[in-house]
Amino acid sequence: MAFHRLVRLDQLYDGFRQSFRIEREDVLLLQRDGRVFLIEGRCPHQGFSLAQGSLHGERIICPRHGFAFHIEHGDCFQAPSCRLKTWLPAYDGNYLGVEI
Ligand code: FES
């Protein structure tokens, strides 16, 4: 596992959203209510991108078939076996990153 820098902390704001490709992972970084979330950027149902998914509270909705996922722990509300990967944010000085 290695640390990968994503953004400077001063670039973040509520509503921030950016996708990254790290190693073999698609990672979607979101900030909501001052908290940063790092979730799998592809829907585990059929691989559709969640980059344009709508955010409703702590749920992100896949634009393809409407599955909703909790952005903190990745659970799917419609199909418990269909779970998003999530990562904890990691920090290095003024940078936010992820360890993958
Ligand atoms: S591809 Fe996301 S719900 Fe089907």
Coordinates of C-alpha atoms and ligand atoms in Angstrom, one line a residue:
M1 CA 0.0 0.0 0.0
A2 CA 1.3 3.5 -0.9
F3 CA 0.1 7.0 -0.2
H4 CA -1.2 8.8 -3.3
R5 CA -1.7 12.6 -3.2
L6 CA -5.0 13.7 -4.6
V7 CA -5.6 17.4 -3.8
R8 CA -4.3 20.3 -1.7
L9 CA -6.5 20.8 1.3
D10 CA -7.2 24.4 0.3
Q11 CA -8.8 23.2 -2.9
L12 CA -11.6 21.4 -1.1
Y13 CA -15.1 22.9 -0.5
D14 CA -18.5 21.5 0.1
G15 CA -19.7 20.1 -3.2
F16 CA -16.2 19.3 -4.4
R17 CA -16.1 16.2 -6.6
Q18 CA -13.3 14.7 -8.6
S19 CA -12.4 11.3 -10.0
F20 CA -9.0 9.7 -10.0
R21 CA -7.5 6.6 -11.4
I22 CA -5.0 5.1 -8.9
E23 CA -3.3 1.8 -9.5
R24 CA -6.3 -0.2 -10.8
E25 CA -8.9 1.7 -8.8
D26 CA -11.4 4.4 -9.9
V27 CA -11.7 6.7 -6.8
L28 CA -14.2 9.4 -6.5
L29 CA -13.5 12.1 -3.9
L30 CA -16.5 14.0 -2.5
Q31 CA -16.8 16.6 0.2
R32 CA -20.1 17.1 2.0
D33 CA -20.7 19.1 5.2
G34 CA -17.0 19.5 5.7
R35 CA -16.3 15.8 5.5
V36 CA -14.3 14.1 2.8
F37 CA -15.4 10.8 1.4
L38 CA -13.4 8.5 -0.9
I39 CA -15.6 5.9 -2.7
E40 CA -15.3 3.6 -5.7
G41 CA -16.0 5.6 -8.8
R42 CA -17.7 2.8 -10.7
C43 CA -21.0 1.3 -9.7
P44 CA -20.5 -2.3 -8.6
H45 CA -23.8 -3.3 -10.3
Q46 CA -22.8 -2.9 -13.9
G47 CA -19.8 -0.6 -13.8
F48 CA -21.4 2.7 -14.7
S49 CA -19.5 5.8 -13.6
L50 CA -20.7 7.4 -10.4
A51 CA -19.0 10.7 -11.2
Q52 CA -22.3 12.2 -12.3
G53 CA -24.3 10.4 -9.6
S54 CA -26.7 12.7 -7.7
L55 CA -26.0 13.1 -4.0
H56 CA -28.9 13.1 -1.6
G57 CA -27.7 13.5 2.0
E58 CA -25.3 10.6 2.5
R59 CA -26.5 8.7 -0.5
I60 CA -25.1 8.7 -4.0
I61 CA -27.5 7.5 -6.7
C62 CA -26.2 5.7 -9.7
P63 CA -27.4 7.4 -12.9
R64 CA -27.8 4.1 -14.7
H65 CA -30.4 2.1 -12.7
G66 CA -30.8 4.2 -9.6
F67 CA -29.1 2.1 -7.0
A68 CA -28.3 4.2 -3.9
F69 CA -25.0 3.8 -1.9
H70 CA -24.0 5.2 1.4
I71 CA -21.0 7.4 0.8
E72 CA -19.4 6.6 4.2
H73 CA -19.5 2.8 4.3
G74 CA -20.5 1.9 0.7
D75 CA -23.6 -0.2 1.5
C76 CA -26.2 -0.4 -1.2
F77 CA -29.8 0.3 -0.1
Q78 CA -31.4 -1.9 -2.7
A79 CA -29.0 -4.9 -2.9
P80 CA -26.8 -5.6 0.2
S81 CA -24.4 -7.7 -1.9
C82 CA -23.7 -4.8 -4.2
R83 CA -21.3 -2.7 -2.1
L84 CA -19.0 0.2 -3.0
K85 CA -15.4 0.1 -1.9
T86 CA -14.5 3.0 0.4
W87 CA -11.2 4.4 1.6
L88 CA -10.3 6.6 4.5
P89 CA -8.7 9.9 3.7
A90 CA -5.0 10.2 4.4
Y91 CA -3.0 13.3 4.9
D92 CA 0.5 14.4 4.1
G93 CA 1.2 18.0 5.1
N94 CA -1.2 20.2 3.0
Y95 CA -2.3 17.3 0.8
L96 CA -5.2 15.0 1.1
G97 CA -4.6 11.6 -0.4
V98 CA -5.4 7.9 -0.2
E99 CA -3.5 4.8 0.7
I100 CA -4.0 2.1 -1.9
Ligands
FES1 S1 -25.0 0.3 -13.1 FE1 -25.4 1.4 -11.3 S2 -27.3 0.7 -10.6 FE2 -26.9 -0.4 -12.4

